[in-house]
mmCIF file of C-alpha atoms in Angstrom:
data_model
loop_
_atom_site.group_PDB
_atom_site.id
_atom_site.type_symbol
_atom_site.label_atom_id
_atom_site.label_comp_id
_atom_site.label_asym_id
_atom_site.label_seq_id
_atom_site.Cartn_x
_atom_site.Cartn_y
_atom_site.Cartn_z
ATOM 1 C CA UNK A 260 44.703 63.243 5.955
ATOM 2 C CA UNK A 261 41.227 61.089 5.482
ATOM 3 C CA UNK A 262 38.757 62.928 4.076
ATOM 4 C CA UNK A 263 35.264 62.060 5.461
ATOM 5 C CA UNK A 264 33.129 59.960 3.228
ATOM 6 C CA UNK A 265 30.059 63.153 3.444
ATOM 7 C CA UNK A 266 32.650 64.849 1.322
ATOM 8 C CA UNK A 267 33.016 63.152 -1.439
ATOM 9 C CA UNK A 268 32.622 64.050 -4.497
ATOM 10 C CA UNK A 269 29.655 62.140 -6.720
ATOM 11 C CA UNK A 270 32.347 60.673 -9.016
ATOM 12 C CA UNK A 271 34.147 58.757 -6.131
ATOM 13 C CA UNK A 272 33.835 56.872 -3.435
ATOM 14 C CA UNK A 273 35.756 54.909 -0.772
ATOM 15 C CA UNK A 274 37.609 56.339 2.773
ATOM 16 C CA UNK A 275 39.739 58.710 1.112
ATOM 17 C CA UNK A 276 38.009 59.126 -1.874
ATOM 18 C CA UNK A 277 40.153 58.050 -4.550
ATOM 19 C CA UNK A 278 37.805 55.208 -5.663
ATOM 20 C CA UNK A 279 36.442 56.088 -9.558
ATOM 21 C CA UNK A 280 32.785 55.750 -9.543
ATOM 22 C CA UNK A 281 31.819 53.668 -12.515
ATOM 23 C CA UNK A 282 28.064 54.446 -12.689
ATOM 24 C CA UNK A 283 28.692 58.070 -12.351
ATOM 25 C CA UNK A 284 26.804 60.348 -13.909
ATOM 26 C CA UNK A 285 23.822 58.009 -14.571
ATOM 27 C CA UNK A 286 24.244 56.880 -11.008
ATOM 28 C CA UNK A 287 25.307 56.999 -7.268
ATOM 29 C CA UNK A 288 28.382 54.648 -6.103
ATOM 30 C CA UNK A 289 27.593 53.514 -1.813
ATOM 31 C CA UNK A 290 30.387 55.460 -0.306
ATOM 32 C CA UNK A 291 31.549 52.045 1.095
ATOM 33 C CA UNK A 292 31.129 49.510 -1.019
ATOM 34 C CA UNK A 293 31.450 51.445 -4.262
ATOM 35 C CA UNK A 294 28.147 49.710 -5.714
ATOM 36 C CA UNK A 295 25.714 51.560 -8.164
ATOM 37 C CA UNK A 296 22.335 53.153 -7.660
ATOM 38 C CA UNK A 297 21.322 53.490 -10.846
ATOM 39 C CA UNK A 298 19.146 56.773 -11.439
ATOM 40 C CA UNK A 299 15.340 56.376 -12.052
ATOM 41 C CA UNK A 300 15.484 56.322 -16.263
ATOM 42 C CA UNK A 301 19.006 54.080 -16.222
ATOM 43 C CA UNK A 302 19.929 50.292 -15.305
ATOM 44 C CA UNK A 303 22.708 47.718 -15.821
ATOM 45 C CA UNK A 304 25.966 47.006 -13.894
ATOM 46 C CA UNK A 305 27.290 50.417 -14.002
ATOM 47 C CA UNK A 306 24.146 51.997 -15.177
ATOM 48 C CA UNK A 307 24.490 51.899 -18.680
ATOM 49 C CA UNK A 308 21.824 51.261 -20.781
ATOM 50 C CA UNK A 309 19.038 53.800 -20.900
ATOM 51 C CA UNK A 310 15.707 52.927 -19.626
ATOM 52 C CA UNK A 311 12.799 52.512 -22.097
ATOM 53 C CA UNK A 312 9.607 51.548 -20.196
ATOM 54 C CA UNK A 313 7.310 54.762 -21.586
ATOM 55 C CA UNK A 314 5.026 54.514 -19.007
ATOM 56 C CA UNK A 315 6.895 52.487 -16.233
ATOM 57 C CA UNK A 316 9.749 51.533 -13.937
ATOM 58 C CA UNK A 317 12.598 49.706 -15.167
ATOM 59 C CA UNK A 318 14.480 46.826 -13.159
ATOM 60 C CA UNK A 319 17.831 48.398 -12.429
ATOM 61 C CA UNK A 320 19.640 45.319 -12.976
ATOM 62 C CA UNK A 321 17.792 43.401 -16.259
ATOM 63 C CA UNK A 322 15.882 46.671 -17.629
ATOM 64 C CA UNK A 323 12.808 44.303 -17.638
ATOM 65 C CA UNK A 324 9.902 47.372 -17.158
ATOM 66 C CA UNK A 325 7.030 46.934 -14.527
ATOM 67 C CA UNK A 326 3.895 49.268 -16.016
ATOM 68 C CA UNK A 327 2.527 51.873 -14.477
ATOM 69 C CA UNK A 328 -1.841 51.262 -14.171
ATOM 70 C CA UNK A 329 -3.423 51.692 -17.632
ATOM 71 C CA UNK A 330 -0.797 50.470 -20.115
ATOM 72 C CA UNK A 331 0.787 47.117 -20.954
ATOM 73 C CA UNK A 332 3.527 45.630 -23.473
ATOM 74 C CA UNK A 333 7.176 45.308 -23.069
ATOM 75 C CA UNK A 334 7.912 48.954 -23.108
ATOM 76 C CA UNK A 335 4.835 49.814 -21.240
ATOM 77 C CA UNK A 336 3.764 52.472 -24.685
ATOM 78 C CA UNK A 337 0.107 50.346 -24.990
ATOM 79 C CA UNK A 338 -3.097 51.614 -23.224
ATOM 80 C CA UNK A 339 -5.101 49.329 -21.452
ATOM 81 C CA UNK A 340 -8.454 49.242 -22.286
ATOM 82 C CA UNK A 341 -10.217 47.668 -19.404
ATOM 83 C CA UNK A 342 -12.884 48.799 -16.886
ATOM 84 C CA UNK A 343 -12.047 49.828 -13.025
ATOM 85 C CA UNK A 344 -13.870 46.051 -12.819
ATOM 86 C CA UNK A 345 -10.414 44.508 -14.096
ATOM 87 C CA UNK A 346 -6.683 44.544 -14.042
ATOM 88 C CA UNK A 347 -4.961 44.438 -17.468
ATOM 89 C CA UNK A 348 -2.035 41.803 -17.976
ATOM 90 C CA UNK A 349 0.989 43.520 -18.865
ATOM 91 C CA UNK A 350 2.227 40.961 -21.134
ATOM 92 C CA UNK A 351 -0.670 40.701 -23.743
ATOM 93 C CA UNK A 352 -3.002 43.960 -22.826
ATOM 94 C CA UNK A 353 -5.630 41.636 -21.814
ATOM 95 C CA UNK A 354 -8.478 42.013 -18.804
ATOM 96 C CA UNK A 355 -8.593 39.954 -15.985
ATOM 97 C CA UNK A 356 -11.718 40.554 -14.542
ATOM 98 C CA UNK A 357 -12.564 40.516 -11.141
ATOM 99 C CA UNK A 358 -15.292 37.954 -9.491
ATOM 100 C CA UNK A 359 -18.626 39.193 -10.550
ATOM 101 C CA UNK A 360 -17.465 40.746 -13.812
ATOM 102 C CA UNK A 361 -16.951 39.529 -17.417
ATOM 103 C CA UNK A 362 -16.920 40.879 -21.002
ATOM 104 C CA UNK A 363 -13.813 41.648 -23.232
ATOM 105 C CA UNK A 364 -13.056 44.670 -20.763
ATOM 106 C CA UNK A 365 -15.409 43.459 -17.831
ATOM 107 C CA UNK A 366 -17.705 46.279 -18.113
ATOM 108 C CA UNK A 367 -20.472 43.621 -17.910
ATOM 109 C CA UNK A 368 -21.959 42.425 -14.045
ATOM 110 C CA UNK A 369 -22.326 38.547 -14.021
ATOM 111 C CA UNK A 370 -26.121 37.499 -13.472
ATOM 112 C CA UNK A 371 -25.522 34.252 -12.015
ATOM 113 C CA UNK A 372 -27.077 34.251 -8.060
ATOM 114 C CA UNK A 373 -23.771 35.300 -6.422
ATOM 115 C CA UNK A 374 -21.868 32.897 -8.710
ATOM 116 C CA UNK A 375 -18.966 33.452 -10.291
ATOM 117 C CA UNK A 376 -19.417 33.638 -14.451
ATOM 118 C CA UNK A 377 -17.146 32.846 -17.862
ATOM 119 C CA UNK A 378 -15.297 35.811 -18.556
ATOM 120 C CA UNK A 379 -15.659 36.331 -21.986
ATOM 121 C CA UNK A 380 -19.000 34.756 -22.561
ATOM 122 C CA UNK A 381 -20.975 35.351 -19.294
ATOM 123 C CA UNK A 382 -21.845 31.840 -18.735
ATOM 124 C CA UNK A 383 -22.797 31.471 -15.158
ATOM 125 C CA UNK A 384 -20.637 28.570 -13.270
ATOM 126 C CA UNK A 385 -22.734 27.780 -10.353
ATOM 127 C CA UNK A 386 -21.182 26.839 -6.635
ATOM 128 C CA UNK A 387 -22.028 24.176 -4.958
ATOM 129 C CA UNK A 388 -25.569 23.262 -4.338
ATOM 130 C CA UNK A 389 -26.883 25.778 -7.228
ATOM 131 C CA UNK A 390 -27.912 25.068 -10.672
ATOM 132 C CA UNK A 391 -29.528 26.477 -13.739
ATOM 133 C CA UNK A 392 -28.767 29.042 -16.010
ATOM 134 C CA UNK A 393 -28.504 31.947 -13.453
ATOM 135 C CA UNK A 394 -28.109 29.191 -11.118
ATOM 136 C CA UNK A 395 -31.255 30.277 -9.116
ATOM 137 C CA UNK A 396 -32.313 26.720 -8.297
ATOM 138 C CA UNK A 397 -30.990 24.820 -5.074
ATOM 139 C CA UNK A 398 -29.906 21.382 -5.377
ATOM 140 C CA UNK A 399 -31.665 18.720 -4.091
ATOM 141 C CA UNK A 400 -29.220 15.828 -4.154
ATOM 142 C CA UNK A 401 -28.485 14.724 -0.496
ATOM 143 C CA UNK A 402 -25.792 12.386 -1.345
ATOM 144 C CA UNK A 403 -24.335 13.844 -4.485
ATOM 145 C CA UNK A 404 -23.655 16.383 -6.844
ATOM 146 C CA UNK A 405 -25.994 18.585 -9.522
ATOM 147 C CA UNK A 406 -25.858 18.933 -12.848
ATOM 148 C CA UNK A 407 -25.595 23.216 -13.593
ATOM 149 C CA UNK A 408 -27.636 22.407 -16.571
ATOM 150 C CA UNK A 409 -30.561 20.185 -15.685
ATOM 151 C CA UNK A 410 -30.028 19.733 -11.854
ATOM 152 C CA UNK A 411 -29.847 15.557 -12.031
ATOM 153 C CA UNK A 412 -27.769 14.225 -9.532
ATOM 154 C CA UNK A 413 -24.682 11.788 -9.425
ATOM 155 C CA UNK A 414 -24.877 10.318 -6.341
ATOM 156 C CA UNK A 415 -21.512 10.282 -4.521
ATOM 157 C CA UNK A 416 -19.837 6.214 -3.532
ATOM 158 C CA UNK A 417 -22.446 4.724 -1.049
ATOM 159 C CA UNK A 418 -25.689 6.136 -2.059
ATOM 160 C CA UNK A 419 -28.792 5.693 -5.053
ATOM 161 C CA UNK A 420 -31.830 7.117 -6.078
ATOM 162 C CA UNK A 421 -33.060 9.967 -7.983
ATOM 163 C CA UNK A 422 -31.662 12.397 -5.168
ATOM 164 C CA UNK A 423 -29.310 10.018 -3.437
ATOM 165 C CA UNK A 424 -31.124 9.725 -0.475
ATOM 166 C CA UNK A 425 -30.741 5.476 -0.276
ATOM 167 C CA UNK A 426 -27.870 4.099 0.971
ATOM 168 C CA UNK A 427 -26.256 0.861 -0.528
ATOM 169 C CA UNK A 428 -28.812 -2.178 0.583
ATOM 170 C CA UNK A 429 -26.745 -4.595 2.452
ATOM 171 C CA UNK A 430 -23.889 -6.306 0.078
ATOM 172 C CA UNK A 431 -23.554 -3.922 -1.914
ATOM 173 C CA UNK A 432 -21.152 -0.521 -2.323
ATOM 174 C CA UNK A 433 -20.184 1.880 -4.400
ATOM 175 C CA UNK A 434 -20.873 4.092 -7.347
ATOM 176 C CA UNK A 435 -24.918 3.611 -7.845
ATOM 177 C CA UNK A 436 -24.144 0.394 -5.902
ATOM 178 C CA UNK A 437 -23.118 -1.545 -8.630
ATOM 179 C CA UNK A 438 -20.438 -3.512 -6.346
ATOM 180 C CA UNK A 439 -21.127 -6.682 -4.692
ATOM 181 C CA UNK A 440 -19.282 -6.835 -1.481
ATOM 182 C CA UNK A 441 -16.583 -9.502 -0.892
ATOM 183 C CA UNK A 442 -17.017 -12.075 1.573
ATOM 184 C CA UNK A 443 -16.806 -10.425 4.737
ATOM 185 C CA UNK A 444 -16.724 -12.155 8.174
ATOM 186 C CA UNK A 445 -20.135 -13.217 9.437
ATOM 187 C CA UNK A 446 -21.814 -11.659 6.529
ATOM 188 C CA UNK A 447 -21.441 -8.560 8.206
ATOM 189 C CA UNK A 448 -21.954 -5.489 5.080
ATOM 190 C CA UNK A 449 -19.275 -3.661 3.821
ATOM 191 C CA UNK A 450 -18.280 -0.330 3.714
ATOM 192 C CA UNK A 451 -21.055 1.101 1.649
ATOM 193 C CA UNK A 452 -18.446 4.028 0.079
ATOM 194 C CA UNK A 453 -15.313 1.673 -1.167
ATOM 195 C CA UNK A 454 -16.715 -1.884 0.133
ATOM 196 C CA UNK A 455 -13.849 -2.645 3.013
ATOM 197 C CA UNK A 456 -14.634 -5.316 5.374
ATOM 198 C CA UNK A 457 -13.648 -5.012 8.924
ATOM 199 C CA UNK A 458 -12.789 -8.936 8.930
ATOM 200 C CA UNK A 459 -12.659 -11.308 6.432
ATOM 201 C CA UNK A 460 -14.034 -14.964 6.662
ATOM 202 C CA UNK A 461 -11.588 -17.528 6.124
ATOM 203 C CA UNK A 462 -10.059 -18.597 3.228
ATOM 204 C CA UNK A 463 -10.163 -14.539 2.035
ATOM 205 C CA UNK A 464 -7.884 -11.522 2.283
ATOM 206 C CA UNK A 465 -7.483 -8.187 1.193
ATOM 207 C CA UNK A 466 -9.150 -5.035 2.231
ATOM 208 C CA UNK A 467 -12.608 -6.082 0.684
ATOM 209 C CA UNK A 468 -12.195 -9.412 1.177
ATOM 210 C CA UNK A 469 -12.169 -10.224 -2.360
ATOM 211 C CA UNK A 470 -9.016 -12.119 -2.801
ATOM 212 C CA UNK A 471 -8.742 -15.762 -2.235
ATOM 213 C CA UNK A 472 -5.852 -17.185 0.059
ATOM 214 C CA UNK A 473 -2.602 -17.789 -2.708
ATOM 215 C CA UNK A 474 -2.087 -21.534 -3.034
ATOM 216 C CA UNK A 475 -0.614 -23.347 -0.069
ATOM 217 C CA UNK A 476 -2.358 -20.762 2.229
ATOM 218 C CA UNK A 477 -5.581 -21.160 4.437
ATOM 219 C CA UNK A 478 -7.560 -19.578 6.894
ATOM 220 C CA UNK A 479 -8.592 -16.147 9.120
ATOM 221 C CA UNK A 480 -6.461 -13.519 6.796
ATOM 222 C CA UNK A 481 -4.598 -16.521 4.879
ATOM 223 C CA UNK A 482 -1.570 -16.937 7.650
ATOM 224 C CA UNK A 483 -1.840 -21.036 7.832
ATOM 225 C CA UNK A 484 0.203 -22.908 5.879
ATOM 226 C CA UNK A 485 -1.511 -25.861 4.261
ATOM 227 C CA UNK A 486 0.018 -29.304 5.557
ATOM 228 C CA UNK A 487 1.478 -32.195 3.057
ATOM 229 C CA UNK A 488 -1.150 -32.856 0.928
ATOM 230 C CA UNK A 489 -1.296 -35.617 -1.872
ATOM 231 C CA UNK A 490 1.646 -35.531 -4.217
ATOM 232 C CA UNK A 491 2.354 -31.775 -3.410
ATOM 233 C CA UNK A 492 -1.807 -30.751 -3.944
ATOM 234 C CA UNK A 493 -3.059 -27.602 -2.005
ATOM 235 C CA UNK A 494 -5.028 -27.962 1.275
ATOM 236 C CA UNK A 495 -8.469 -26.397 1.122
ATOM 237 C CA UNK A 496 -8.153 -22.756 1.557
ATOM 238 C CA UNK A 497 -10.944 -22.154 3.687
ATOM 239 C CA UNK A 498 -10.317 -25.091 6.702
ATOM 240 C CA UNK A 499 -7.054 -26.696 5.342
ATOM 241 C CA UNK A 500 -8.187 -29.870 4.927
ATOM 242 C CA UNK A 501 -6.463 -32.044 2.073
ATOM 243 C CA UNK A 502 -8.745 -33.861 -0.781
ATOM 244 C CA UNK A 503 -6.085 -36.674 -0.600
ATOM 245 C CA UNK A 504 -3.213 -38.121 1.970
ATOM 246 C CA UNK A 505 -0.015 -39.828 0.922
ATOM 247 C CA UNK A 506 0.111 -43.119 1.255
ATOM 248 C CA UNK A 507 0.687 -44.173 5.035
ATOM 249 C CA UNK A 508 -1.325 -40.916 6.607
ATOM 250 C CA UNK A 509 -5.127 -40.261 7.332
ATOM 251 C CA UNK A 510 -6.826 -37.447 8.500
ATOM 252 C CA UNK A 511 -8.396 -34.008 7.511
ATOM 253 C CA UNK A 512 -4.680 -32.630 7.346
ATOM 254 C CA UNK A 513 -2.921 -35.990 7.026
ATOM 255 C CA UNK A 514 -1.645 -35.374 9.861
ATOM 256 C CA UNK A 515 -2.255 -38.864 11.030
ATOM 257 C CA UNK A 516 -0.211 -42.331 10.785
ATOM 258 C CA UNK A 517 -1.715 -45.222 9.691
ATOM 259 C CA UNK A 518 -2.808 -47.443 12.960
ATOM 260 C CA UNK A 519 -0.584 -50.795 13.184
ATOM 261 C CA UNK A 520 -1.293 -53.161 11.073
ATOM 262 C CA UNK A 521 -2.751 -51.506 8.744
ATOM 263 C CA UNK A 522 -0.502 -49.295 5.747
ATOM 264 C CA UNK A 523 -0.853 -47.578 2.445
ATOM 265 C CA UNK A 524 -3.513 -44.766 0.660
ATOM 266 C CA UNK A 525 -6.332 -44.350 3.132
ATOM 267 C CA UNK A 526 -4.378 -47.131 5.858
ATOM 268 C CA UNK A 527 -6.851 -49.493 3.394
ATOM 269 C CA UNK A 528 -4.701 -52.791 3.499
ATOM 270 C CA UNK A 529 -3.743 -54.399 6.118
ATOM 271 C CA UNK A 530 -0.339 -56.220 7.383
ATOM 272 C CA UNK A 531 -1.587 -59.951 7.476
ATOM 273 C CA UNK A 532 1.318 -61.131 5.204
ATOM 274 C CA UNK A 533 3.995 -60.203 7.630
ATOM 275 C CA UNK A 534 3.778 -63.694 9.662
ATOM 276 C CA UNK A 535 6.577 -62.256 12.323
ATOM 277 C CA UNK A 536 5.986 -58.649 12.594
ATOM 278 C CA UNK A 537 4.194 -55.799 11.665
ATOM 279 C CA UNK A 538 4.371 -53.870 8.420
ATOM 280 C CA UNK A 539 5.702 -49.902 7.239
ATOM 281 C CA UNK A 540 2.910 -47.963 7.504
ATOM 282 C CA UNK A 541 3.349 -46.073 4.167
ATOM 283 C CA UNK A 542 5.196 -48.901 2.197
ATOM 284 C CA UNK A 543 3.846 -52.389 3.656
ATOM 285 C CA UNK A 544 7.516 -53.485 3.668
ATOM 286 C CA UNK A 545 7.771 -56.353 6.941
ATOM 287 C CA UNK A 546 9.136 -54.923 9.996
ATOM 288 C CA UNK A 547 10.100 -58.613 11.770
ATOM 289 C CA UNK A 548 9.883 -58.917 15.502
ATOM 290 C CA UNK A 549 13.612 -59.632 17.210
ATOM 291 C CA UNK A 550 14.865 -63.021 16.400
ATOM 292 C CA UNK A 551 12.934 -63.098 13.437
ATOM 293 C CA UNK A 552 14.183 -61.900 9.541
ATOM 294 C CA UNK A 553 13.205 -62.311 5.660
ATOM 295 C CA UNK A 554 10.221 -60.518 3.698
ATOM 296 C CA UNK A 555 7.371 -61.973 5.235
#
């Protein structure tokens, strides 16, 4: 017969209560399962090990102890010796003091305007907008921040002047301003904060319009290819015009053909030596009319 599990006794465990406890007597086995509860002051697998947190709890399964308020160190035996303004770090004894508090056991209130201060020394670190040494003065940088010290201001991107109350004049961005703006389409400003253009005139790319079009490239945002230029020369980047044609071809883009009768750089010289025909319009080489052959 199957003895309930109610009536086992602490040293066993299981349906019919023949399983061995292992933990037993510094534990409780889970009449199921079999597994440990260690007892308050033991930990370990089968509860084995003693505890040894003085003035603690113990983690049942690495013995690591958790300290009770007021004491610190690995086996919780240290008092703490910080103020009801604090909480003491367990692993060195040390105070953590809450906002508004500081001294080596932050017993001393912070004098700083509502701001928080240095812990150990009391120095006030202001919030924003507040500066000097209690940080009882307001800033008056509208653009920028304050120094805590002397209350100057460093104007933020965009913005100059002794409070940063200017913005950038046209052309110009940045930090004080000290950026020119690239070349923008229509001369239209910048972004007065990191200088982007909306646009960029031709010949220009790039978010600030500061980067000429890579060679063989021209016009709005750099997409046109340059034509055939003069023995392989780049096109102007701006309107893609070429400096020089090959010979036989005229035009801003030698684009093109010389006109008949007329061949060579710049269509210059003209056919008059072919007697039956007209002449290649890059070469000047005699193209003779039908029924008619030789070099002139």
């Amino acid at each position: 017969m199957t003895v309930p599990l109610a009536e086992c006794p602490a040293q066993f465990w299981g349906p019919d209560c023949k399983g061995k406890c292992s933990c037993y007597p510094n534990g409780q086995c889970d009449d199921v399962t079999g597994k440990c509860t260690c007892n308050p002051n033991r930990w370990g697998h089968n509860c084995e090990n003693a505890c040894v947190c003085q003035k603690g709890k113990c983690n049942q399964e690495t013995g690591k102890c958790t300290c009770h308020a007021g004491f610190w160190g690995p086996q919780c035996s240290s008092n703490c010796y910080c103020s009801v303004n604090s909480v003491c770090e367990q692993a060195t004894g040390r105070c953590l003091c809450n906002p508004g508090w500081y001294g080596r056991n932050c017993g001393a209130q912070c004098n700083c305007n509502n701001s928080p201060c240095e812990q150990f020394t009391g120095r006030c670190q202001c919030r924003e907008r507040l500066w000097g040494p209690n940080c009882e003065r307001y800033c008056q940088c509208v653009h920028g921040k304050c120094n805590q010290v002397d209350g100057s201001c460093t104007c933020s991107p965009g913005y100059r002047g002794k409070f940063c109350r200017e913005p950038c004049p046209a052309g110009f961005y940045g930090q004080n301003c000290r950026n020119r703006c690239g070349h923008c389409k229509g001369q239209q400003p910048c972004k007065v904060t990191e200088g982007r253009c909306v646009t960029c005139e031709r010949g220009w790319n790039g978010t600030k319009c500061d980067q000429m079009c890579k060679p063989g490239f021209f016009g709005e945002n750099c997409k046109e290819v340059c034509p055939l230029c003069k023995d392989g020369h780049y096109c102007n980047r701006i309107d893609g015009k070429c400096s020089h044609c090959n010979p036989g071809w005229i035009g801003d883009r030698c684009e093109i053909r010389c006109p008949n009768g007329t061949y060579g750089e710049n269509c210059e010289k003209d056919c008059g030596h072919c007697s039956n025909g007209d002449c290649h319009f890059e070469t000047g080489d005699c193209l003779c009319d039908p029924g008619f052959h030789g070099t002139l």
